[in-house]
Amino acid sequence: MKKNTILILLLSFFTFSSCKKDQKTEKVKTTDTIQKEGIEKETSDKTATLFTLSNQDSTEVVRISASEISSDNPFFLVGDKNALAVSRYRKNGKSLQFIQKETLLSDEFYYVNIDEHHFLRKKIQNEDYFLFAVMESSQGNGDREIILNFIMLNVTNLKSYTLKYVGEATLRSDEGIDGAFLKNENLEANATIKKELYQFANKSKWVYNPTEEEKDINYYKNFEQKWQLDNNANTESSFPNSVKSTYYSENLFQFNGNYDKDQVIENDRFKIVTYFRHNIIGYDKTKKLYFPIITESCATGCDKKIEFVSENEIEITYEIATQKADTLDLNAIRFTNND
């Protein structure tokens, strides 16, 4: 089973100091102490204020709030409909006068995580901005797509820009999301804002930034991508009639994560492991090398059973009864690093 998991963020609240008057970058600082009674006043059963900011002369307050929050963590939204909103208030003695409210994000049937550790307060072109990161992941089992939103909010007028990054959690990406940024016409029209958002996003732990070694398709962490490339794989078929694979000295069993005893078959020559709704990996006991047989990952319909039907042949049966079982001769696999 894949070892990647979406991080559930820790419970925390922040109050932020205003920016300096110069153009230098200033990270938002959290206060050492937060009044408990103040938090209780700003938090209802399903709504919480996540970020509070003051303008430079402390005449106004901006609050970013979330709806449908988890009972354990306000930075994790769990409702069927979730929303992030920003409100602006003018200080009037000890009270606050409402001025403006805007919606930053609204969706249905997605879990929403707000990264409480990755944020930035910065002066850009003499304007005061606050940047933070939001992750959306489907509440259903069938959609593995994850959407990252990197939001840049003008603290003065509440105008916002959003840079989206879409992908999936993969073996090679570890804690990050393996995907790509989406183009945004509003950002294309503002080069400065675009640059700032990309710089901020690329520092996020959620964005997978491969090392030079990991950019090599032949690197073992890329064995899934290499197999799919070699076999012209797509989601419509189980595997091609003639399978291509690659030998690896690295332990792909360990890299794929834990598996149960009933997911393993072996004889004198081979050990084969099928992962729950995931890859089938082989180990050649003679060569002492690992090799992928099938690389796939899905939520439904691709759970499978394997068994030997001869010394060198395995039969693969999918959980969908209408799908015909596949027989694969392991000796017929063409290994690309033997070409």
Coordinates of C-alpha atoms in Angstrom, one line a residue:
M1 CA 0.0 0.0 0.0
K2 CA 1.3 3.4 -0.8
K3 CA 3.1 5.0 2.1
N4 CA 2.2 8.6 1.2
T5 CA -0.4 10.3 3.4
I6 CA -1.8 13.7 3.5
L7 CA -0.6 15.5 6.5
I8 CA -3.2 16.5 9.2
L9 CA -2.0 19.8 10.4
L10 CA -1.5 20.6 14.2
L11 CA -3.9 22.8 16.1
S12 CA -2.7 26.4 16.4
F13 CA -3.7 30.0 16.2
F14 CA -1.6 33.0 15.0
T15 CA -1.7 36.7 15.5
F16 CA 0.6 38.7 13.2
S17 CA 2.6 41.9 13.5
S18 CA 2.5 44.5 10.7
C19 CA 5.1 44.9 8.0
K20 CA 7.9 47.3 8.2
K21 CA 7.7 50.3 5.9
D22 CA 10.6 49.2 3.7
Q23 CA 10.4 46.8 0.7
K24 CA 12.3 43.9 2.4
T25 CA 10.6 40.5 2.9
E26 CA 9.3 40.0 6.4
K27 CA 8.0 36.6 7.6
V28 CA 4.9 36.9 9.7
K29 CA 5.7 36.2 13.4
T30 CA 3.4 34.4 15.8
T31 CA 2.9 35.9 19.2
D32 CA 4.3 34.0 22.2
T33 CA 1.0 34.3 24.1
I34 CA -2.6 34.3 22.9
Q35 CA -5.5 35.1 25.2
K36 CA -7.6 32.0 25.6
E37 CA -10.8 34.0 26.1
G38 CA -10.1 35.8 22.8
I39 CA -9.9 32.5 20.9
E40 CA -13.1 31.3 22.4
K41 CA -15.0 34.4 21.3
E42 CA -13.7 34.0 17.7
T43 CA -14.4 30.3 17.4
S44 CA -17.8 28.6 17.0
D45 CA -18.6 24.9 16.8
K46 CA -17.8 24.9 13.1
T47 CA -16.1 28.2 12.3
A48 CA -12.7 29.6 13.5
T49 CA -10.4 32.5 12.8
L50 CA -7.1 31.1 11.5
F51 CA -5.1 34.3 10.8
T52 CA -5.4 37.8 12.2
L53 CA -3.4 40.7 10.7
S54 CA -3.3 44.4 11.5
N55 CA -2.4 47.1 9.0
Q56 CA 0.7 49.3 9.3
D57 CA -0.9 52.0 11.5
S58 CA -3.0 49.5 13.5
T59 CA -6.3 51.2 12.5
E60 CA -7.7 48.1 10.8
V61 CA -7.8 44.3 11.4
V62 CA -8.0 41.5 8.8
R63 CA -9.2 38.1 9.7
I64 CA -9.0 34.9 7.6
S65 CA -11.6 32.4 8.8
A66 CA -12.6 28.9 8.0
S67 CA -16.0 27.1 8.1
E68 CA -16.8 23.4 8.8
I69 CA -13.6 22.9 10.8
S70 CA -12.6 19.6 12.4
S71 CA -13.3 19.3 16.1
D72 CA -9.6 18.6 16.7
N73 CA -8.0 21.0 14.3
P74 CA -9.3 24.3 12.9
F75 CA -6.8 24.1 10.0
F76 CA -8.5 21.0 8.7
L77 CA -12.0 21.5 7.1
V78 CA -14.2 18.4 6.9
G79 CA -17.7 19.5 5.9
D80 CA -19.5 18.7 2.7
K81 CA -19.2 22.4 1.9
N82 CA -16.1 24.1 3.1
A83 CA -15.1 27.8 2.8
L84 CA -12.3 30.2 3.5
A85 CA -13.2 33.9 3.9
V86 CA -11.4 37.1 4.7
S87 CA -13.0 40.0 6.6
R88 CA -11.8 43.5 7.1
Y89 CA -12.6 45.6 10.2
R90 CA -11.9 49.2 11.3
K91 CA -10.9 49.7 14.9
N92 CA -13.3 51.8 16.8
G93 CA -12.1 52.1 20.4
K94 CA -12.4 48.6 21.9
S95 CA -14.8 47.4 19.2
L96 CA -14.4 46.5 15.5
Q97 CA -16.5 48.0 12.7
F98 CA -17.1 45.6 9.8
I99 CA -16.0 47.0 6.4
Q100 CA -15.6 44.2 3.8
K101 CA -15.8 40.4 3.3
E102 CA -14.5 38.3 0.4
T103 CA -14.5 34.5 -0.2
L104 CA -11.0 33.1 -0.8
L105 CA -12.1 29.4 -1.4
S106 CA -15.3 27.5 -1.6
D107 CA -15.8 23.9 -2.5
E108 CA -17.9 20.8 -2.0
F109 CA -16.9 17.2 -1.1
Y110 CA -13.3 18.1 -0.6
Y111 CA -11.2 18.0 2.6
V112 CA -9.3 21.2 3.0
N113 CA -6.0 21.6 4.8
I114 CA -4.4 25.0 5.5
D115 CA -0.7 24.9 6.1
E116 CA -0.2 26.6 9.4
H117 CA 3.6 26.7 9.1
H118 CA 4.1 28.0 5.5
F119 CA 3.0 31.6 5.2
L120 CA 4.5 35.0 4.5
R121 CA 3.8 38.7 5.0
K122 CA 5.6 40.9 2.5
K123 CA 5.6 44.3 0.9
I124 CA 5.4 44.2 -2.9
Q125 CA 5.3 47.3 -5.1
N126 CA 4.4 49.3 -1.9
E127 CA 1.4 47.0 -1.2
D128 CA 1.0 44.8 1.8
Y129 CA 0.4 41.1 1.0
F130 CA -0.1 37.9 2.9
L131 CA 0.7 34.5 1.3
F132 CA -0.5 31.1 2.5
A133 CA -1.1 27.6 1.2
V134 CA -4.3 25.4 1.0
M135 CA -4.6 21.8 0.0
E136 CA -7.9 20.2 -1.3
S137 CA -8.3 16.4 -1.5
S138 CA -11.4 14.5 -2.5
Q139 CA -13.6 13.0 0.2
G140 CA -14.4 10.1 -2.1
N141 CA -12.2 7.1 -2.8
G142 CA -12.3 7.3 -6.6
D143 CA -10.4 10.6 -7.1
R144 CA -6.7 10.7 -6.3
E145 CA -6.2 14.2 -7.6
I146 CA -5.0 16.8 -5.1
I147 CA -5.2 20.5 -5.6
L148 CA -2.9 23.0 -4.0
N149 CA -3.9 26.6 -3.8
F150 CA -1.2 29.2 -3.1
I151 CA -3.1 32.4 -2.2
M152 CA -1.7 35.9 -2.2
L153 CA -4.0 38.4 -0.4
N154 CA -3.7 42.2 -0.6
V155 CA -4.3 43.1 3.1
T156 CA -5.4 46.6 2.2
N157 CA -8.2 46.0 -0.3
L158 CA -8.7 42.1 0.1
K159 CA -8.0 41.5 -3.6
S160 CA -6.4 38.0 -4.0
Y161 CA -4.5 35.9 -6.5
T162 CA -4.4 32.1 -6.6
L163 CA -1.7 29.9 -8.1
K164 CA -3.0 26.3 -8.5
Y165 CA -0.8 23.1 -8.5
V166 CA -2.6 19.8 -9.4
G167 CA -1.2 16.3 -9.0
E168 CA -1.2 13.1 -6.9
A169 CA 0.8 11.6 -4.0
T170 CA 3.2 9.1 -5.6
L171 CA 6.0 6.8 -4.3
R172 CA 8.8 9.1 -5.6
S173 CA 7.3 12.3 -4.2
D174 CA 7.4 11.2 -0.5
E175 CA 5.4 13.9 1.4
G176 CA 5.0 16.1 -1.6
I177 CA 2.4 16.1 -4.4
D178 CA 3.7 15.0 -7.8
G179 CA 2.1 17.3 -10.3
A180 CA 2.3 20.6 -12.2
F181 CA 1.3 24.3 -11.9
L182 CA -1.8 25.4 -13.8
K183 CA -1.6 28.6 -15.9
N184 CA -3.6 31.6 -14.7
E185 CA -4.5 34.5 -17.0
N186 CA -4.6 36.9 -14.1
L187 CA -1.1 36.0 -13.1
E188 CA 0.2 36.2 -16.7
A189 CA -0.9 39.8 -16.7
N190 CA 1.1 40.6 -13.6
A191 CA 4.6 39.4 -13.8
T192 CA 5.6 40.6 -10.3
I193 CA 2.7 38.8 -8.5
K194 CA 3.3 35.7 -10.6
K195 CA 7.0 35.6 -9.6
E196 CA 6.3 36.0 -5.9
L197 CA 3.6 33.3 -5.9
Y198 CA 5.8 30.8 -7.8
Q199 CA 8.7 31.5 -5.4
F200 CA 6.4 31.0 -2.4
A201 CA 4.9 27.8 -3.8
N202 CA 8.2 26.2 -4.7
K203 CA 9.2 26.4 -1.0
S204 CA 6.2 24.5 0.1
K205 CA 6.7 20.9 1.4
W206 CA 3.6 20.0 -0.5
V207 CA 5.2 20.6 -3.9
Y208 CA 7.5 17.8 -5.2
N209 CA 10.7 19.3 -6.4
P210 CA 12.9 16.4 -7.7
T211 CA 16.7 16.5 -7.1
E212 CA 19.0 16.2 -10.2
E213 CA 19.3 12.5 -9.4
E214 CA 15.5 12.1 -9.3
K215 CA 15.1 13.8 -12.6
D216 CA 16.7 10.8 -14.3
I217 CA 14.0 8.4 -15.5
N218 CA 16.3 5.5 -14.9
Y219 CA 16.6 6.3 -11.2
Y220 CA 14.9 3.6 -9.1
K221 CA 12.4 6.0 -7.5
N222 CA 11.1 6.6 -11.0
F223 CA 10.4 2.9 -11.7
E224 CA 6.6 3.5 -12.0
Q225 CA 7.1 6.3 -14.5
K226 CA 9.7 4.2 -16.4
W227 CA 7.4 1.2 -16.6
Q228 CA 4.5 3.3 -17.8
L229 CA 6.7 5.0 -20.4
D230 CA 8.1 1.7 -21.7
N231 CA 4.7 0.1 -21.9
N232 CA 2.7 3.1 -23.2
A233 CA 0.4 2.4 -20.2
N234 CA -3.0 4.0 -19.8
T235 CA -5.8 3.6 -17.3
E236 CA -8.0 1.8 -19.8
S237 CA -6.1 -1.5 -19.8
S238 CA -4.4 -3.7 -17.2
F239 CA -1.1 -4.3 -19.0
P240 CA 0.2 -4.8 -22.5
N241 CA 0.5 -8.1 -24.2
S242 CA 4.3 -7.8 -24.3
V243 CA 5.6 -6.4 -21.0
K244 CA 8.8 -4.3 -20.8
S245 CA 10.5 -3.9 -17.4
T246 CA 13.8 -2.9 -15.8
Y247 CA 16.0 -4.6 -13.2
Y248 CA 16.8 -2.8 -10.0
S249 CA 19.3 -3.6 -7.3
E250 CA 17.3 -1.5 -4.8
N251 CA 14.7 -3.3 -2.7
L252 CA 11.4 -2.3 -4.5
F253 CA 9.4 -4.3 -2.0
Q254 CA 10.6 -2.1 0.8
F255 CA 10.1 1.0 -1.3
N256 CA 6.5 0.1 -2.0
G257 CA 5.7 -0.3 1.7
N258 CA 4.1 -3.0 3.8
Y259 CA 2.3 -6.0 2.4
D260 CA 0.4 -9.0 3.9
K261 CA 1.4 -12.6 3.6
D262 CA -1.6 -13.4 1.4
Q263 CA -0.2 -10.9 -1.1
V264 CA 2.9 -12.9 -1.8
I265 CA 3.6 -15.9 -4.0
E266 CA 6.9 -17.5 -4.6
N267 CA 8.7 -20.6 -6.0
D268 CA 12.3 -21.5 -6.4
R269 CA 13.0 -18.8 -9.0
F270 CA 10.7 -15.9 -8.2
K271 CA 9.1 -14.0 -5.4
I272 CA 6.1 -11.9 -6.5
V273 CA 4.2 -9.3 -4.3
T274 CA 0.9 -7.6 -5.3
Y275 CA 0.1 -4.4 -3.4
F276 CA -3.4 -3.5 -2.5
R277 CA -4.9 -1.7 -5.5
H278 CA -1.3 -0.9 -6.5
N279 CA 1.8 -2.4 -8.1
I280 CA 2.9 -6.0 -8.8
I281 CA 6.6 -6.3 -8.1
G282 CA 8.9 -9.3 -8.8
Y283 CA 12.2 -10.5 -7.4
D284 CA 14.5 -12.8 -9.4
K285 CA 16.2 -15.1 -6.8
T286 CA 18.8 -16.2 -9.3
K287 CA 19.8 -12.7 -10.5
K288 CA 19.1 -11.1 -7.0
L289 CA 17.3 -8.2 -8.7
Y290 CA 13.9 -6.6 -8.4
F291 CA 11.6 -5.7 -11.3
P292 CA 8.2 -4.1 -11.7
I293 CA 5.6 -6.4 -13.5
I294 CA 2.7 -3.9 -13.3
T295 CA 2.6 -0.4 -12.0
E296 CA -0.8 1.1 -11.3
S297 CA -2.7 2.8 -8.6
C298 CA -6.4 3.3 -8.3
A299 CA -9.2 3.3 -5.8
T300 CA -11.7 0.8 -7.1
G301 CA -11.7 -2.1 -9.5
C302 CA -7.9 -2.8 -9.6
D303 CA -7.5 -5.0 -6.5
K304 CA -6.1 -8.3 -7.8
K305 CA -5.0 -11.8 -6.9
I306 CA -2.0 -13.5 -8.3
E307 CA -1.0 -17.2 -8.6
F308 CA 1.5 -19.4 -10.4
V309 CA 0.0 -21.5 -13.1
S310 CA 3.4 -22.9 -14.2
E311 CA 7.0 -22.4 -13.1
N312 CA 7.4 -19.2 -15.0
E313 CA 3.8 -18.0 -15.6
I314 CA 1.5 -16.1 -13.3
E315 CA -2.2 -15.5 -13.6
I316 CA -3.6 -12.1 -12.5
T317 CA -7.3 -11.9 -11.6
Y318 CA -8.9 -8.5 -10.9
E319 CA -11.7 -8.0 -8.4
I320 CA -14.1 -7.0 -11.3
A321 CA -15.6 -10.3 -12.2
T322 CA -16.2 -9.3 -15.8
Q323 CA -12.5 -8.6 -16.4
K324 CA -10.8 -11.6 -17.9
A325 CA -7.8 -13.0 -16.0
D326 CA -4.4 -12.2 -17.5
T327 CA -1.6 -14.8 -17.8
L328 CA 2.0 -13.5 -18.0
D329 CA 5.1 -15.5 -18.8
L330 CA 7.9 -14.0 -16.6
N331 CA 10.5 -15.3 -19.0
A332 CA 8.9 -13.4 -21.8
I333 CA 9.4 -10.0 -20.1
R334 CA 11.8 -7.8 -22.1
F335 CA 14.2 -5.9 -19.8
T336 CA 15.2 -2.5 -21.1
N337 CA 18.5 -2.4 -19.3
N338 CA 19.4 -5.6 -21.2
D339 CA 18.8 -3.9 -24.6

